[in-house]
Amino acid sequence: MAASENRVPVDATAFSVFAMQELDAPGFDAGLASAGDDLAVVFFWGVDCFNCEIAKKAMLAKPDQIRALGLKWFHSNVYEHRELGRRFLLHGVPTWFFFHRGKRLGRATGWHGLAQFEAAVAAAREKIRGKASE
């Protein structure tokens, strides 16, 4: 059996459903800047990543709750853009990084359910509020 026959197919449905803009290394910072004042999240994933596919399916099972988080979504295949994996010291995927105005606020590693993801979003928003009160 050829190696390509063993690959986990990449389901791009979540990318379109949540209007995730693809980011590569050269355009990463400019892409994030396009989020403006919105809380941005970058979904780092990889080909043949079973857990990445599970995460996307879980997100697609609750699209209204995911949209209600009010995030500007981006995604990047770090197996293709390895320099981003090095830049953000990724040890595995799936991983989500949260940004506001280009500043990294936090991360969520692995999909551990919607409640934990919502908590990560809330923590990122709290950091934004903390900066506003300084």
PDB file of C-alpha atoms in Angstrom:
ATOM      1  CA  MET A   1       0.000   0.000   0.000  1.00  0.00           C
ATOM      2  CA  ALA A   2       1.374   3.397  -0.972  1.00  0.00           C
ATOM      3  CA  ALA A   3       1.985   5.979   1.753  1.00  0.00           C
ATOM      4  CA  SER A   4      -0.623   8.285   0.236  1.00  0.00           C
ATOM      5  CA  GLU A   5      -3.268   5.570   0.723  1.00  0.00           C
ATOM      6  CA  ASN A   6      -2.634   5.695   4.483  1.00  0.00           C
ATOM      7  CA  ARG A   7      -3.247   9.425   4.752  1.00  0.00           C
ATOM      8  CA  VAL A   8      -6.065  10.838   6.828  1.00  0.00           C
ATOM      9  CA  PRO A   9      -8.071  12.945   4.370  1.00  0.00           C
ATOM     10  CA  VAL A  10      -8.166  16.654   5.156  1.00  0.00           C
ATOM     11  CA  ASP A  11     -11.739  17.849   5.596  1.00  0.00           C
ATOM     12  CA  ALA A  12     -11.752  21.553   4.751  1.00  0.00           C
ATOM     13  CA  THR A  13     -15.425  22.042   5.677  1.00  0.00           C
ATOM     14  CA  ALA A  14     -14.636  23.789   8.978  1.00  0.00           C
ATOM     15  CA  PHE A  15     -12.333  26.207   7.166  1.00  0.00           C
ATOM     16  CA  SER A  16     -15.218  27.430   5.013  1.00  0.00           C
ATOM     17  CA  VAL A  17     -18.018  27.163   7.620  1.00  0.00           C
ATOM     18  CA  PHE A  18     -16.103  29.395  10.041  1.00  0.00           C
ATOM     19  CA  ALA A  19     -14.585  31.591   7.280  1.00  0.00           C
ATOM     20  CA  MET A  20     -11.039  30.688   8.323  1.00  0.00           C
ATOM     21  CA  GLN A  21      -8.446  32.597   6.325  1.00  0.00           C
ATOM     22  CA  GLU A  22      -5.396  30.513   5.470  1.00  0.00           C
ATOM     23  CA  LEU A  23      -2.080  31.903   6.708  1.00  0.00           C
ATOM     24  CA  ASP A  24       1.412  31.074   5.536  1.00  0.00           C
ATOM     25  CA  ALA A  25       4.666  32.219   7.099  1.00  0.00           C
ATOM     26  CA  PRO A  26       5.310  35.254   4.851  1.00  0.00           C
ATOM     27  CA  GLY A  27       1.753  36.569   5.222  1.00  0.00           C
ATOM     28  CA  PHE A  28       1.165  35.615   8.846  1.00  0.00           C
ATOM     29  CA  ASP A  29       1.523  39.023  10.518  1.00  0.00           C
ATOM     30  CA  ALA A  30      -0.330  40.888   7.751  1.00  0.00           C
ATOM     31  CA  GLY A  31      -3.118  38.318   7.911  1.00  0.00           C
ATOM     32  CA  LEU A  32      -3.452  38.778  11.662  1.00  0.00           C
ATOM     33  CA  ALA A  33      -3.501  42.551  11.196  1.00  0.00           C
ATOM     34  CA  SER A  34      -6.596  42.129   9.023  1.00  0.00           C
ATOM     35  CA  ALA A  35      -8.491  41.074  12.172  1.00  0.00           C
ATOM     36  CA  GLY A  36      -8.355  44.673  13.362  1.00  0.00           C
ATOM     37  CA  ASP A  37      -9.744  44.936  16.887  1.00  0.00           C
ATOM     38  CA  ASP A  38     -11.377  41.481  16.805  1.00  0.00           C
ATOM     39  CA  LEU A  39     -10.048  38.619  18.888  1.00  0.00           C
ATOM     40  CA  ALA A  40      -8.218  36.459  16.363  1.00  0.00           C
ATOM     41  CA  VAL A  41      -7.593  32.746  16.650  1.00  0.00           C
ATOM     42  CA  VAL A  42      -5.205  30.722  14.518  1.00  0.00           C
ATOM     43  CA  PHE A  43      -5.955  27.021  14.213  1.00  0.00           C
ATOM     44  CA  PHE A  44      -2.633  25.249  13.671  1.00  0.00           C
ATOM     45  CA  TRP A  45      -3.178  21.817  12.141  1.00  0.00           C
ATOM     46  CA  GLY A  46      -1.404  19.251  10.010  1.00  0.00           C
ATOM     47  CA  VAL A  47      -2.029  16.676   7.320  1.00  0.00           C
ATOM     48  CA  ASP A  48      -2.479  13.139   8.673  1.00  0.00           C
ATOM     49  CA  CYS A  49      -3.441  14.582  12.059  1.00  0.00           C
ATOM     50  CA  PHE A  50      -6.279  12.436  13.348  1.00  0.00           C
ATOM     51  CA  ASN A  51      -6.867  14.723  16.340  1.00  0.00           C
ATOM     52  CA  CYS A  52      -7.098  17.755  14.039  1.00  0.00           C
ATOM     53  CA  GLU A  53      -9.891  16.052  12.106  1.00  0.00           C
ATOM     54  CA  ILE A  54     -11.662  15.128  15.364  1.00  0.00           C
ATOM     55  CA  ALA A  55     -11.428  18.774  16.503  1.00  0.00           C
ATOM     56  CA  LYS A  56     -12.908  20.057  13.239  1.00  0.00           C
ATOM     57  CA  LYS A  57     -15.772  17.556  13.438  1.00  0.00           C
ATOM     58  CA  ALA A  58     -16.490  18.590  17.045  1.00  0.00           C
ATOM     59  CA  MET A  59     -16.518  22.257  16.039  1.00  0.00           C
ATOM     60  CA  LEU A  60     -18.818  21.523  13.105  1.00  0.00           C
ATOM     61  CA  ALA A  61     -21.204  19.701  15.446  1.00  0.00           C
ATOM     62  CA  LYS A  62     -21.776  22.996  17.326  1.00  0.00           C
ATOM     63  CA  PRO A  63     -21.396  25.738  14.719  1.00  0.00           C
ATOM     64  CA  ASP A  64     -23.686  28.226  16.456  1.00  0.00           C
ATOM     65  CA  GLN A  65     -21.749  27.983  19.727  1.00  0.00           C
ATOM     66  CA  ILE A  66     -18.440  28.365  17.877  1.00  0.00           C
ATOM     67  CA  ARG A  67     -19.721  31.412  15.957  1.00  0.00           C
ATOM     68  CA  ALA A  68     -21.115  32.913  19.180  1.00  0.00           C
ATOM     69  CA  LEU A  69     -17.533  33.215  20.451  1.00  0.00           C
ATOM     70  CA  GLY A  70     -17.104  36.185  18.080  1.00  0.00           C
ATOM     71  CA  LEU A  71     -13.672  35.197  16.793  1.00  0.00           C
ATOM     72  CA  LYS A  72     -11.874  36.132  13.588  1.00  0.00           C
ATOM     73  CA  TRP A  73     -10.626  32.744  12.377  1.00  0.00           C
ATOM     74  CA  PHE A  74      -7.393  31.818  10.642  1.00  0.00           C
ATOM     75  CA  HIS A  75      -5.750  28.469   9.966  1.00  0.00           C
ATOM     76  CA  SER A  76      -2.323  27.186   9.022  1.00  0.00           C
ATOM     77  CA  ASN A  77      -1.002  23.765   8.093  1.00  0.00           C
ATOM     78  CA  VAL A  78       2.224  23.751  10.099  1.00  0.00           C
ATOM     79  CA  TYR A  79       3.474  20.643   8.334  1.00  0.00           C
ATOM     80  CA  GLU A  80       3.518  22.744   5.178  1.00  0.00           C
ATOM     81  CA  HIS A  81       4.641  25.955   6.933  1.00  0.00           C
ATOM     82  CA  ARG A  82       7.175  24.504   9.361  1.00  0.00           C
ATOM     83  CA  GLU A  83       8.659  27.906  10.145  1.00  0.00           C
ATOM     84  CA  LEU A  84       5.400  28.782  11.937  1.00  0.00           C
ATOM     85  CA  GLY A  85       5.716  25.658  14.052  1.00  0.00           C
ATOM     86  CA  ARG A  86       9.202  26.793  15.044  1.00  0.00           C
ATOM     87  CA  ARG A  87       8.139  30.406  15.580  1.00  0.00           C
ATOM     88  CA  PHE A  88       5.391  29.395  18.008  1.00  0.00           C
ATOM     89  CA  LEU A  89       7.285  26.462  19.540  1.00  0.00           C
ATOM     90  CA  LEU A  90       4.548  24.006  18.641  1.00  0.00           C
ATOM     91  CA  HIS A  91       5.018  20.540  20.058  1.00  0.00           C
ATOM     92  CA  GLY A  92       1.863  19.158  18.525  1.00  0.00           C
ATOM     93  CA  VAL A  93      -1.367  19.889  16.757  1.00  0.00           C
ATOM     94  CA  PRO A  94      -4.129  20.785  16.921  1.00  0.00           C
ATOM     95  CA  THR A  95      -3.252  24.017  18.680  1.00  0.00           C
ATOM     96  CA  TRP A  96      -5.099  27.335  18.691  1.00  0.00           C
ATOM     97  CA  PHE A  97      -3.347  30.636  19.417  1.00  0.00           C
ATOM     98  CA  PHE A  98      -5.304  33.740  20.365  1.00  0.00           C
ATOM     99  CA  PHE A  99      -4.176  37.208  19.262  1.00  0.00           C
ATOM    100  CA  HIS A 100      -5.389  40.763  19.684  1.00  0.00           C
ATOM    101  CA  ARG A 101      -3.875  43.482  17.509  1.00  0.00           C
ATOM    102  CA  GLY A 102      -1.025  41.097  16.719  1.00  0.00           C
ATOM    103  CA  LYS A 103      -0.177  40.365  20.364  1.00  0.00           C
ATOM    104  CA  ARG A 104      -0.277  36.732  21.426  1.00  0.00           C
ATOM    105  CA  LEU A 105      -2.672  36.264  24.347  1.00  0.00           C
ATOM    106  CA  GLY A 106      -2.715  32.530  24.904  1.00  0.00           C
ATOM    107  CA  ARG A 107      -3.222  29.116  23.435  1.00  0.00           C
ATOM    108  CA  ALA A 108      -5.327  25.994  23.602  1.00  0.00           C
ATOM    109  CA  THR A 109      -3.555  22.724  22.875  1.00  0.00           C
ATOM    110  CA  GLY A 110      -5.621  19.766  21.795  1.00  0.00           C
ATOM    111  CA  TRP A 111      -9.406  19.680  21.605  1.00  0.00           C
ATOM    112  CA  HIS A 112     -10.777  18.921  25.044  1.00  0.00           C
ATOM    113  CA  GLY A 113     -14.327  19.991  24.339  1.00  0.00           C
ATOM    114  CA  LEU A 114     -16.227  23.180  23.755  1.00  0.00           C
ATOM    115  CA  ALA A 115     -16.291  24.213  27.425  1.00  0.00           C
ATOM    116  CA  GLN A 116     -12.498  24.203  27.656  1.00  0.00           C
ATOM    117  CA  PHE A 117     -12.204  26.095  24.366  1.00  0.00           C
ATOM    118  CA  GLU A 118     -14.728  28.668  25.619  1.00  0.00           C
ATOM    119  CA  ALA A 119     -12.638  29.046  28.780  1.00  0.00           C
ATOM    120  CA  ALA A 120      -9.523  29.709  26.669  1.00  0.00           C
ATOM    121  CA  VAL A 121     -11.422  32.359  24.695  1.00  0.00           C
ATOM    122  CA  ALA A 122     -12.660  33.949  27.938  1.00  0.00           C
ATOM    123  CA  ALA A 123      -9.099  34.024  29.314  1.00  0.00           C
ATOM    124  CA  ALA A 124      -7.884  35.763  26.142  1.00  0.00           C
ATOM    125  CA  ARG A 125     -10.690  38.330  26.375  1.00  0.00           C
ATOM    126  CA  GLU A 126      -9.836  38.935  30.032  1.00  0.00           C
ATOM    127  CA  LYS A 127      -6.255  39.755  29.003  1.00  0.00           C
ATOM    128  CA  ILE A 128      -7.619  42.309  26.527  1.00  0.00           C
ATOM    129  CA  ARG A 129      -9.780  43.883  29.257  1.00  0.00           C
ATOM    130  CA  GLY A 130      -6.782  43.944  31.596  1.00  0.00           C
ATOM    131  CA  LYS A 131      -4.732  45.838  29.021  1.00  0.00           C
ATOM    132  CA  ALA A 132      -7.562  48.321  28.465  1.00  0.00           C
ATOM    133  CA  SER A 133      -7.706  49.166  32.172  1.00  0.00           C
ATOM    134  CA  GLU A 134      -3.960  49.820  32.487  1.00  0.00           C
TER     135      GLU A 134
END
